[in-house]
Amino acid sequence: MEPKNLIVGIDLNRKESQICYYERSSQDAVSAPVKVGSARVTFPTLLCRLPETGEWRYGLEAEYFAEQKNGVLIDRLYDLCADGNSFSAEGETFTGGELLAEFLRQVLTMVGVDRPDRQTAGIMITVPRLTKPFVQAIRRAYEILGISRGRSFLQDYRESFYYHTLCQKQELWARNVGLFLFGGEDVTFFRLDLNFRTKPVTASVREGKTVSLKGDPKGKDQKFHRLIEESLKEELYSSIYLVGEGFDRSWAQKSTALLCRGKRKVFAGDNLFARGACFAAREKVEEKSLKNYLYAGDALIRFNVGMDMKINGCPAYYPLVTAGVNWYETEKECEFLLEGTSALVFVVSSMEEGKRRRYGMALPGLPERPDRATRIRLHVEFDSPDRCRITAEDLGLGELFPASGKVWHETMEGWS
């Protein structure tokens, strides 16, 4: 490992988490063991706070200290972040972001990092599904740890599947790629599609059917065999991945034979998402080897948003949001002077069609001033791929035209 310039990927799950680091000598993402010499790479997503000292423990140690030292166990860390809730203990209240920061601080020590702000070149957290509160919690955790926006990232499992796949040998994704995700007694099928007819090549991950595998081993094998038949059909697949708890070749004898049919490569393991997160972090901060590919997932913003204004005295289009990025990565703030209008007009265009339409935002109560005597601070962010939140603030202009303190909010959605 190179702890002063480390690239890491962290799979943060409701039950168990894990961390990978990029090993430059092998050019691969390597799972960090829970302990030196151990084969185990997953650890419980738990935090424990010791009542006497206020110190924190995570993972397996959290379980031990909660039982033996009467520590305060936080066993809903994932849900606290996903739902935007806080946690109170011994008269103190902690937000999900604050708890996640402490969890990450502890986890990073597994790969020799005790100063995340100085020792990490890139870090990616991947979770099953991103919500607005989860995005805020992860961003807040990165902020507390002192990791800048240019080095700290987040994505969901589907995008991690994409990055993991495209960082393998091309023969493994020359055709379709499938993933069976096991969770508890259920299994869900996902397929990675690559459209080579577009430039850049567009990729998407489609979710298929979910099946319950409750029952005896023979019944499990029959149900999984049927799901494989219905999911793969007669299409050509280069590789199939089996991820998560629940799969065991001891009961999946008939299913395993079907999976391997047609010279398909089949891989089983539990570190695909952490490795995919690690590869994604490397792509963003160093390699840029996938610049000819675009992951068009459900989180992708498919609209450009900007404004027509004068820049250095000449009419021009000023971009605020550029299509082709994930909603949770998009945030823009700028300031400008109003001229010839008392309202804001946004120009919205589709990534696919390019057709432009205008969206007006009124500023009721804005003081009357001469042209270019009103400075507006504009903040744009997203709650989802098709829901944009806009905040405008009147800053006035110097002592002659003091700020009114007025703030306006607008939500643009349903642009299709």
Short mmCIF file of C-alpha atoms in Angstrom, two decimals:
data_model
loop_
_atom_site.label_atom_id
_atom_site.label_comp_id
_atom_site.label_asym_id
_atom_site.label_seq_id
_atom_site.Cartn_x
_atom_site.Cartn_y
_atom_site.Cartn_z
CA MET A 1 0.00 0.00 0.00
CA GLU A 2 0.98 3.64 -0.50
CA PRO A 3 -0.73 5.37 2.44
CA LYS A 4 0.33 8.87 1.41
CA ASN A 5 -1.34 8.68 -1.99
CA LEU A 6 -4.04 6.09 -1.48
CA ILE A 7 -7.11 5.45 -3.61
CA VAL A 8 -9.86 3.59 -1.78
CA GLY A 9 -13.35 2.30 -2.37
CA ILE A 10 -15.77 1.61 0.48
CA ASP A 11 -18.90 -0.52 0.22
CA LEU A 12 -21.27 0.83 2.87
CA ASN A 13 -24.16 -1.55 3.42
CA ARG A 14 -26.91 -1.76 5.98
CA LYS A 15 -25.47 -4.91 7.54
CA GLU A 16 -21.79 -5.17 6.61
CA SER A 17 -19.19 -2.97 4.94
CA GLN A 18 -15.74 -3.40 3.42
CA ILE A 19 -12.85 -1.37 2.02
CA CYS A 20 -10.59 -1.84 -1.02
CA TYR A 21 -7.42 0.02 -1.95
CA TYR A 22 -5.81 0.39 -5.36
CA GLU A 23 -2.52 -1.44 -5.62
CA ARG A 24 -0.46 0.24 -8.32
CA SER A 25 2.03 -2.59 -8.68
CA SER A 26 -0.68 -5.05 -9.75
CA GLN A 27 -3.04 -2.36 -11.13
CA ASP A 28 -5.87 -3.96 -9.21
CA ALA A 29 -8.28 -3.19 -6.38
CA VAL A 30 -7.41 -5.23 -3.31
CA SER A 31 -9.73 -5.99 -0.39
CA ALA A 32 -8.26 -5.08 2.98
CA PRO A 33 -8.61 -7.83 5.61
CA VAL A 34 -10.27 -7.04 8.91
CA LYS A 35 -7.12 -8.21 10.68
CA VAL A 36 -3.63 -9.03 9.46
CA GLY A 37 -3.55 -12.66 8.39
CA SER A 38 -7.33 -12.95 8.27
CA ALA A 39 -9.27 -13.89 5.15
CA ARG A 40 -12.32 -11.93 6.31
CA VAL A 41 -12.86 -8.62 4.50
CA THR A 42 -16.33 -7.62 5.70
CA PHE A 43 -17.13 -6.03 9.05
CA PRO A 44 -20.41 -4.99 10.70
CA THR A 45 -21.64 -1.48 9.93
CA LEU A 46 -21.60 -0.58 13.59
CA LEU A 47 -20.30 2.19 15.83
CA CYS A 48 -19.91 2.10 19.59
CA ARG A 49 -19.18 5.05 21.88
CA LEU A 50 -17.51 4.42 25.22
CA PRO A 51 -19.42 6.29 27.93
CA GLU A 52 -16.44 7.20 30.12
CA THR A 53 -13.97 8.45 27.51
CA GLY A 54 -16.19 9.30 24.52
CA GLU A 55 -13.94 7.18 22.31
CA TRP A 56 -15.36 5.34 19.30
CA ARG A 57 -15.03 1.75 18.11
CA TYR A 58 -16.34 0.30 14.85
CA GLY A 59 -17.18 -3.07 13.32
CA LEU A 60 -16.34 -6.16 15.35
CA GLU A 61 -14.85 -4.06 18.15
CA ALA A 62 -18.10 -2.12 18.41
CA GLU A 63 -19.96 -5.33 19.18
CA TYR A 64 -17.38 -6.32 21.80
CA PHE A 65 -17.29 -2.95 23.60
CA ALA A 66 -21.07 -2.70 23.61
CA GLU A 67 -21.31 -6.06 25.35
CA GLN A 68 -18.29 -5.87 27.65
CA LYS A 69 -17.87 -2.17 28.39
CA ASN A 70 -21.51 -0.99 28.31
CA GLY A 71 -20.77 1.14 25.27
CA VAL A 72 -23.54 2.92 23.40
CA LEU A 73 -24.09 0.86 20.24
CA ILE A 74 -25.22 2.56 17.04
CA ASP A 75 -26.52 -0.29 14.91
CA ARG A 76 -28.59 1.79 12.47
CA LEU A 77 -25.83 3.92 10.98
CA TYR A 78 -26.86 3.16 7.39
CA ASP A 79 -30.53 3.99 8.04
CA LEU A 80 -29.68 7.18 9.94
CA CYS A 81 -27.77 8.43 6.89
CA ALA A 82 -30.32 7.22 4.34
CA ASP A 83 -33.26 8.79 6.20
CA GLY A 84 -31.57 11.99 7.36
CA ASN A 85 -32.12 11.27 11.06
CA SER A 86 -29.91 11.97 14.06
CA PHE A 87 -28.88 9.91 17.08
CA SER A 88 -28.95 11.02 20.73
CA ALA A 89 -26.96 9.45 23.55
CA GLU A 90 -25.89 10.70 26.98
CA GLY A 91 -27.23 14.18 26.33
CA GLU A 92 -25.45 14.59 22.98
CA THR A 93 -26.99 14.50 19.50
CA PHE A 94 -25.09 13.37 16.41
CA THR A 95 -26.18 13.74 12.80
CA GLY A 96 -25.79 10.89 10.35
CA GLY A 97 -22.93 12.76 8.68
CA GLU A 98 -21.05 13.18 11.97
CA LEU A 99 -21.44 9.50 12.81
CA LEU A 100 -20.42 8.45 9.31
CA ALA A 101 -17.30 10.62 9.54
CA GLU A 102 -16.23 8.78 12.69
CA PHE A 103 -17.02 5.42 11.11
CA LEU A 104 -14.93 6.28 8.04
CA ARG A 105 -12.09 7.61 10.17
CA GLN A 106 -11.93 4.25 11.94
CA VAL A 107 -12.33 2.19 8.74
CA LEU A 108 -9.51 4.01 6.94
CA THR A 109 -7.05 2.91 9.61
CA MET A 110 -7.39 -0.59 8.10
CA VAL A 111 -5.36 0.63 5.11
CA GLY A 112 -2.89 2.70 7.14
CA VAL A 113 -4.64 6.05 6.87
CA ASP A 114 -4.76 8.16 10.02
CA ARG A 115 -4.90 11.54 8.24
CA PRO A 116 -7.57 11.21 5.51
CA ASP A 117 -7.10 14.85 4.48
CA ARG A 118 -3.42 14.27 3.64
CA GLN A 119 -3.10 10.59 2.77
CA THR A 120 -5.97 9.93 0.35
CA ALA A 121 -5.72 10.80 -3.34
CA GLY A 122 -9.27 9.61 -3.96
CA ILE A 123 -12.09 7.96 -2.04
CA MET A 124 -15.41 6.57 -3.29
CA ILE A 125 -18.30 5.37 -1.14
CA THR A 126 -20.83 3.08 -2.77
CA VAL A 127 -24.24 2.26 -1.30
CA PRO A 128 -27.19 0.21 -2.59
CA ARG A 129 -29.28 3.32 -3.25
CA LEU A 130 -28.60 7.05 -2.89
CA THR A 131 -31.16 9.39 -1.34
CA LYS A 132 -30.84 13.13 -0.88
CA PRO A 133 -30.27 12.74 2.91
CA PHE A 134 -27.65 10.07 2.22
CA VAL A 135 -25.84 12.36 -0.22
CA GLN A 136 -25.86 15.13 2.38
CA ALA A 137 -24.58 12.78 5.10
CA ILE A 138 -21.72 11.50 2.94
CA ARG A 139 -20.76 15.01 1.84
CA ARG A 140 -20.82 16.17 5.47
CA ALA A 141 -18.62 13.23 6.51
CA TYR A 142 -16.07 14.07 3.81
CA GLU A 143 -16.12 17.71 4.94
CA ILE A 144 -15.44 16.73 8.57
CA LEU A 145 -12.56 14.50 7.46
CA GLY A 146 -11.12 17.37 5.41
CA ILE A 147 -11.28 15.53 2.06
CA SER A 148 -11.94 17.99 -0.77
CA ARG A 149 -14.73 17.60 -3.34
CA GLY A 150 -12.18 16.84 -6.05
CA ARG A 151 -11.02 13.75 -4.15
CA SER A 152 -14.24 12.48 -2.55
CA PHE A 153 -17.01 10.75 -4.46
CA LEU A 154 -20.16 8.65 -4.06
CA GLN A 155 -22.19 6.32 -6.24
CA ASP A 156 -24.75 3.52 -6.02
CA TYR A 157 -24.25 -0.22 -6.53
CA ARG A 158 -25.30 -0.14 -10.17
CA GLU A 159 -22.62 2.35 -11.10
CA SER A 160 -20.05 0.35 -9.12
CA PHE A 161 -21.06 -2.71 -11.16
CA TYR A 162 -20.40 -0.68 -14.31
CA TYR A 163 -16.95 0.51 -13.20
CA HIS A 164 -15.95 -2.93 -11.96
CA THR A 165 -16.93 -4.54 -15.26
CA LEU A 166 -15.20 -2.08 -17.57
CA CYS A 167 -11.99 -2.29 -15.57
CA GLN A 168 -11.73 -6.03 -16.33
CA LYS A 169 -10.31 -7.60 -19.49
CA GLN A 170 -12.45 -6.62 -22.48
CA GLU A 171 -13.19 -10.26 -23.25
CA LEU A 172 -15.28 -10.33 -20.07
CA TRP A 173 -17.63 -7.59 -21.30
CA ALA A 174 -17.52 -7.99 -25.08
CA ARG A 175 -21.14 -9.20 -24.86
CA ASN A 176 -23.78 -8.86 -22.14
CA VAL A 177 -22.76 -9.00 -18.49
CA GLY A 178 -25.12 -10.28 -15.81
CA LEU A 179 -25.16 -9.98 -12.03
CA PHE A 180 -27.22 -11.98 -9.56
CA LEU A 181 -27.34 -10.09 -6.26
CA PHE A 182 -28.16 -12.24 -3.23
CA GLY A 183 -29.57 -10.62 -0.11
CA GLY A 184 -31.04 -12.68 2.69
CA GLU A 185 -33.33 -15.21 1.04
CA ASP A 186 -33.85 -13.17 -2.14
CA VAL A 187 -31.90 -12.90 -5.38
CA THR A 188 -32.21 -10.12 -7.99
CA PHE A 189 -30.88 -10.07 -11.53
CA PHE A 190 -29.12 -7.06 -13.12
CA ARG A 191 -27.77 -6.69 -16.65
CA LEU A 192 -25.14 -4.29 -17.95
CA ASP A 193 -25.95 -3.00 -21.44
CA LEU A 194 -23.39 -1.24 -23.67
CA ASN A 195 -24.53 0.67 -26.74
CA PHE A 196 -21.54 0.84 -29.09
CA ARG A 197 -23.56 2.71 -31.72
CA THR A 198 -23.37 5.95 -29.74
CA LYS A 199 -20.44 8.29 -29.14
CA PRO A 200 -19.51 8.11 -26.38
CA VAL A 201 -20.54 4.50 -25.81
CA THR A 202 -23.49 4.60 -23.40
CA ALA A 203 -23.87 2.07 -20.62
CA SER A 204 -26.82 1.28 -18.38
CA VAL A 205 -27.68 -1.30 -15.75
CA ARG A 206 -31.19 -2.73 -15.88
CA GLU A 207 -32.83 -4.44 -12.95
CA GLY A 208 -34.63 -7.68 -13.67
CA LYS A 209 -36.74 -10.05 -11.61
CA THR A 210 -36.41 -10.76 -7.88
CA VAL A 211 -37.10 -14.26 -6.59
CA SER A 212 -37.39 -15.61 -3.05
CA LEU A 213 -35.21 -18.65 -2.40
CA LYS A 214 -36.98 -19.82 0.73
CA GLY A 215 -37.29 -23.56 1.13
CA ASP A 216 -35.19 -26.70 1.01
CA PRO A 217 -31.97 -26.92 -1.05
CA LYS A 218 -33.67 -28.68 -3.97
CA GLY A 219 -36.38 -26.03 -4.09
CA LYS A 220 -33.77 -23.25 -4.00
CA ASP A 221 -31.92 -24.81 -6.90
CA GLN A 222 -35.13 -25.10 -8.95
CA LYS A 223 -36.16 -21.48 -8.28
CA PHE A 224 -32.72 -20.09 -9.08
CA HIS A 225 -32.49 -22.26 -12.21
CA ARG A 226 -35.82 -20.85 -13.40
CA LEU A 227 -34.65 -17.27 -12.72
CA ILE A 228 -31.47 -17.88 -14.72
CA GLU A 229 -33.48 -19.21 -17.67
CA GLU A 230 -35.90 -16.27 -17.60
CA SER A 231 -33.13 -13.67 -17.18
CA LEU A 232 -30.49 -14.87 -19.61
CA LYS A 233 -32.84 -16.44 -22.18
CA GLU A 234 -30.93 -17.24 -25.36
CA GLU A 235 -28.80 -14.10 -25.33
CA LEU A 236 -25.01 -14.17 -25.32
CA TYR A 237 -23.25 -13.31 -22.07
CA SER A 238 -19.51 -12.91 -21.63
CA SER A 239 -19.58 -13.12 -17.86
CA ILE A 240 -21.89 -13.59 -14.89
CA TYR A 241 -21.25 -12.36 -11.34
CA LEU A 242 -22.79 -13.83 -8.18
CA VAL A 243 -22.59 -11.35 -5.30
CA GLY A 244 -23.75 -11.38 -1.69
CA GLU A 245 -24.74 -13.89 0.95
CA GLY A 246 -27.04 -16.71 0.01
CA PHE A 247 -25.36 -18.48 -2.90
CA ASP A 248 -23.80 -21.85 -2.19
CA ARG A 249 -22.73 -24.39 -4.78
CA SER A 250 -23.77 -27.17 -2.41
CA TRP A 251 -27.45 -26.50 -3.23
CA ALA A 252 -27.01 -24.74 -6.61
CA GLN A 253 -25.73 -27.75 -8.56
CA LYS A 254 -28.24 -27.61 -11.43
CA SER A 255 -28.13 -23.79 -11.45
CA THR A 256 -24.34 -23.66 -11.58
CA ALA A 257 -24.27 -25.95 -14.60
CA LEU A 258 -26.72 -23.65 -16.39
CA LEU A 259 -24.73 -20.53 -15.51
CA CYS A 260 -21.57 -21.98 -17.02
CA ARG A 261 -23.25 -23.04 -20.25
CA GLY A 262 -21.96 -21.52 -23.50
CA LYS A 263 -18.46 -20.88 -22.13
CA ARG A 264 -19.71 -18.08 -19.90
CA LYS A 265 -17.25 -16.94 -17.25
CA VAL A 266 -18.86 -17.11 -13.80
CA PHE A 267 -17.45 -15.36 -10.75
CA ALA A 268 -18.68 -15.56 -7.16
CA GLY A 269 -17.64 -13.23 -4.34
CA ASP A 270 -18.69 -10.38 -2.08
CA ASN A 271 -16.28 -7.58 -2.97
CA LEU A 272 -17.49 -6.51 -6.44
CA PHE A 273 -19.05 -3.22 -5.28
CA ALA A 274 -16.09 -2.18 -3.13
CA ARG A 275 -13.72 -2.97 -6.01
CA GLY A 276 -15.96 -1.08 -8.42
CA ALA A 277 -15.91 1.93 -6.10
CA CYS A 278 -12.11 1.77 -5.95
CA PHE A 279 -11.79 1.58 -9.75
CA ALA A 280 -14.21 4.51 -10.07
CA ALA A 281 -12.16 6.65 -7.68
CA ARG A 282 -9.03 5.87 -9.67
CA GLU A 283 -10.79 6.76 -12.92
CA LYS A 284 -11.83 10.12 -11.54
CA VAL A 285 -8.53 11.20 -10.02
CA GLU A 286 -5.89 9.51 -12.17
CA GLU A 287 -6.55 7.21 -15.10
CA LYS A 288 -9.37 8.67 -17.26
CA SER A 289 -9.34 5.47 -19.33
CA LEU A 290 -13.13 5.42 -19.75
CA LYS A 291 -13.48 8.87 -21.34
CA ASN A 292 -15.12 7.27 -24.39
CA TYR A 293 -17.85 5.73 -22.23
CA LEU A 294 -20.81 7.31 -20.47
CA TYR A 295 -22.72 5.61 -17.69
CA ALA A 296 -26.34 6.60 -18.32
CA GLY A 297 -27.85 5.44 -15.05
CA ASP A 298 -31.07 6.48 -13.36
CA ALA A 299 -29.21 9.26 -11.52
CA LEU A 300 -28.06 10.95 -14.73
CA ILE A 301 -29.25 14.49 -15.46
CA ARG A 302 -30.44 14.56 -19.07
CA PHE A 303 -31.02 18.32 -19.35
CA ASN A 304 -28.76 21.32 -19.72
CA VAL A 305 -29.72 24.39 -17.69
CA GLY A 306 -28.29 27.84 -18.30
CA MET A 307 -29.10 31.51 -18.78
CA ASP A 308 -28.78 34.01 -21.62
CA MET A 309 -26.89 37.06 -20.34
CA LYS A 310 -24.24 39.57 -21.25
CA ILE A 311 -20.68 38.55 -20.50
CA ASN A 312 -18.09 41.33 -20.96
CA GLY A 313 -20.77 43.33 -22.74
CA CYS A 314 -21.58 40.62 -25.32
CA PRO A 315 -24.69 38.40 -25.38
CA ALA A 316 -23.77 34.84 -24.41
CA TYR A 317 -25.14 31.63 -22.95
CA TYR A 318 -23.96 30.89 -19.41
CA PRO A 319 -24.17 27.19 -18.44
CA LEU A 320 -25.34 26.33 -14.93
CA VAL A 321 -25.88 22.59 -15.29
CA THR A 322 -24.41 20.36 -17.98
CA ALA A 323 -26.25 17.17 -18.89
CA GLY A 324 -24.47 13.86 -18.48
CA VAL A 325 -23.57 14.04 -14.79
CA ASN A 326 -25.29 12.49 -11.79
CA TRP A 327 -27.74 14.67 -9.88
CA TYR A 328 -25.89 14.28 -6.59
CA GLU A 329 -22.65 15.57 -8.14
CA THR A 330 -24.24 18.76 -9.44
CA GLU A 331 -24.19 22.03 -7.52
CA LYS A 332 -23.60 25.51 -8.90
CA GLU A 333 -23.37 28.99 -7.35
CA CYS A 334 -22.73 32.26 -9.14
CA GLU A 335 -23.43 35.99 -8.94
CA PHE A 336 -24.54 38.37 -11.68
CA LEU A 337 -26.17 41.76 -12.28
CA LEU A 338 -29.77 42.07 -13.49
CA GLU A 339 -30.22 44.06 -16.68
CA GLY A 340 -33.47 44.83 -18.47
CA THR A 341 -35.55 42.44 -16.32
CA SER A 342 -36.87 41.89 -12.82
CA ALA A 343 -37.16 38.13 -13.23
CA LEU A 344 -34.85 35.22 -13.96
CA VAL A 345 -35.17 33.23 -17.16
CA PHE A 346 -33.53 29.82 -17.50
CA VAL A 347 -32.83 28.04 -20.77
CA VAL A 348 -33.45 24.27 -20.56
CA SER A 349 -32.47 21.84 -23.31
CA SER A 350 -32.66 18.06 -23.57
CA MET A 351 -29.45 16.06 -23.87
CA GLU A 352 -31.04 13.84 -26.54
CA GLU A 353 -33.11 16.32 -28.56
CA GLY A 354 -31.33 19.62 -27.99
CA LYS A 355 -34.64 21.53 -28.16
CA ARG A 356 -34.53 24.68 -26.01
CA ARG A 357 -37.32 25.95 -23.80
CA ARG A 358 -37.46 28.81 -21.34
CA TYR A 359 -38.43 28.67 -17.69
CA GLY A 360 -39.24 31.90 -15.83
CA MET A 361 -38.71 32.59 -12.13
CA ALA A 362 -40.38 35.69 -10.71
CA LEU A 363 -38.74 37.75 -7.95
CA PRO A 364 -41.71 39.34 -6.15
CA GLY A 365 -40.82 42.20 -3.84
CA LEU A 366 -37.50 42.93 -5.51
CA PRO A 367 -36.73 46.65 -4.94
CA GLU A 368 -36.88 48.87 -8.01
CA ARG A 369 -33.38 49.87 -9.04
CA PRO A 370 -31.64 51.02 -12.22
CA ASP A 371 -30.27 48.44 -14.64
CA ARG A 372 -27.17 46.66 -13.34
CA ALA A 373 -27.79 47.94 -9.83
CA THR A 374 -29.06 44.61 -8.50
CA ARG A 375 -26.66 41.79 -7.82
CA ILE A 376 -28.18 38.31 -7.50
CA ARG A 377 -26.56 35.30 -5.89
CA LEU A 378 -27.87 32.12 -7.50
CA HIS A 379 -27.56 28.60 -6.08
CA VAL A 380 -28.63 25.53 -8.06
CA GLU A 381 -28.75 21.93 -6.81
CA PHE A 382 -30.76 18.78 -7.45
CA ASP A 383 -32.96 16.49 -5.35
CA SER A 384 -33.29 13.94 -8.17
CA PRO A 385 -32.43 13.74 -11.89
CA ASP A 386 -35.51 15.75 -12.87
CA ARG A 387 -36.00 17.98 -9.84
CA CYS A 388 -33.84 21.11 -9.67
CA ARG A 389 -33.95 23.48 -6.68
CA ILE A 390 -33.03 27.12 -7.28
CA THR A 391 -32.32 29.74 -4.61
CA ALA A 392 -31.87 33.41 -5.51
CA GLU A 393 -30.74 36.11 -3.05
CA ASP A 394 -30.79 39.89 -3.48
CA LEU A 395 -27.33 41.28 -2.67
CA GLY A 396 -28.04 44.85 -3.80
CA LEU A 397 -25.04 46.81 -5.03
CA GLY A 398 -22.82 48.58 -2.55
CA GLU A 399 -23.93 51.37 -0.22
CA LEU A 400 -26.11 53.13 -2.79
CA PHE A 401 -28.36 50.12 -3.26
CA PRO A 402 -28.16 48.01 -0.11
CA ALA A 403 -29.30 44.39 -0.08
CA SER A 404 -32.96 43.85 0.77
CA GLY A 405 -32.30 40.47 2.39
CA LYS A 406 -34.96 38.86 0.20
CA VAL A 407 -34.49 35.22 -0.82
CA TRP A 408 -36.58 33.37 -3.41
CA HIS A 409 -36.94 29.63 -3.93
CA GLU A 410 -38.09 27.81 -7.02
CA THR A 411 -38.31 24.14 -8.04
CA MET A 412 -38.03 23.13 -11.68
CA GLU A 413 -39.25 19.65 -12.49
CA GLY A 414 -41.09 17.68 -15.13
CA TRP A 415 -39.05 19.09 -17.99
CA SER A 416 -39.69 16.25 -20.41
#
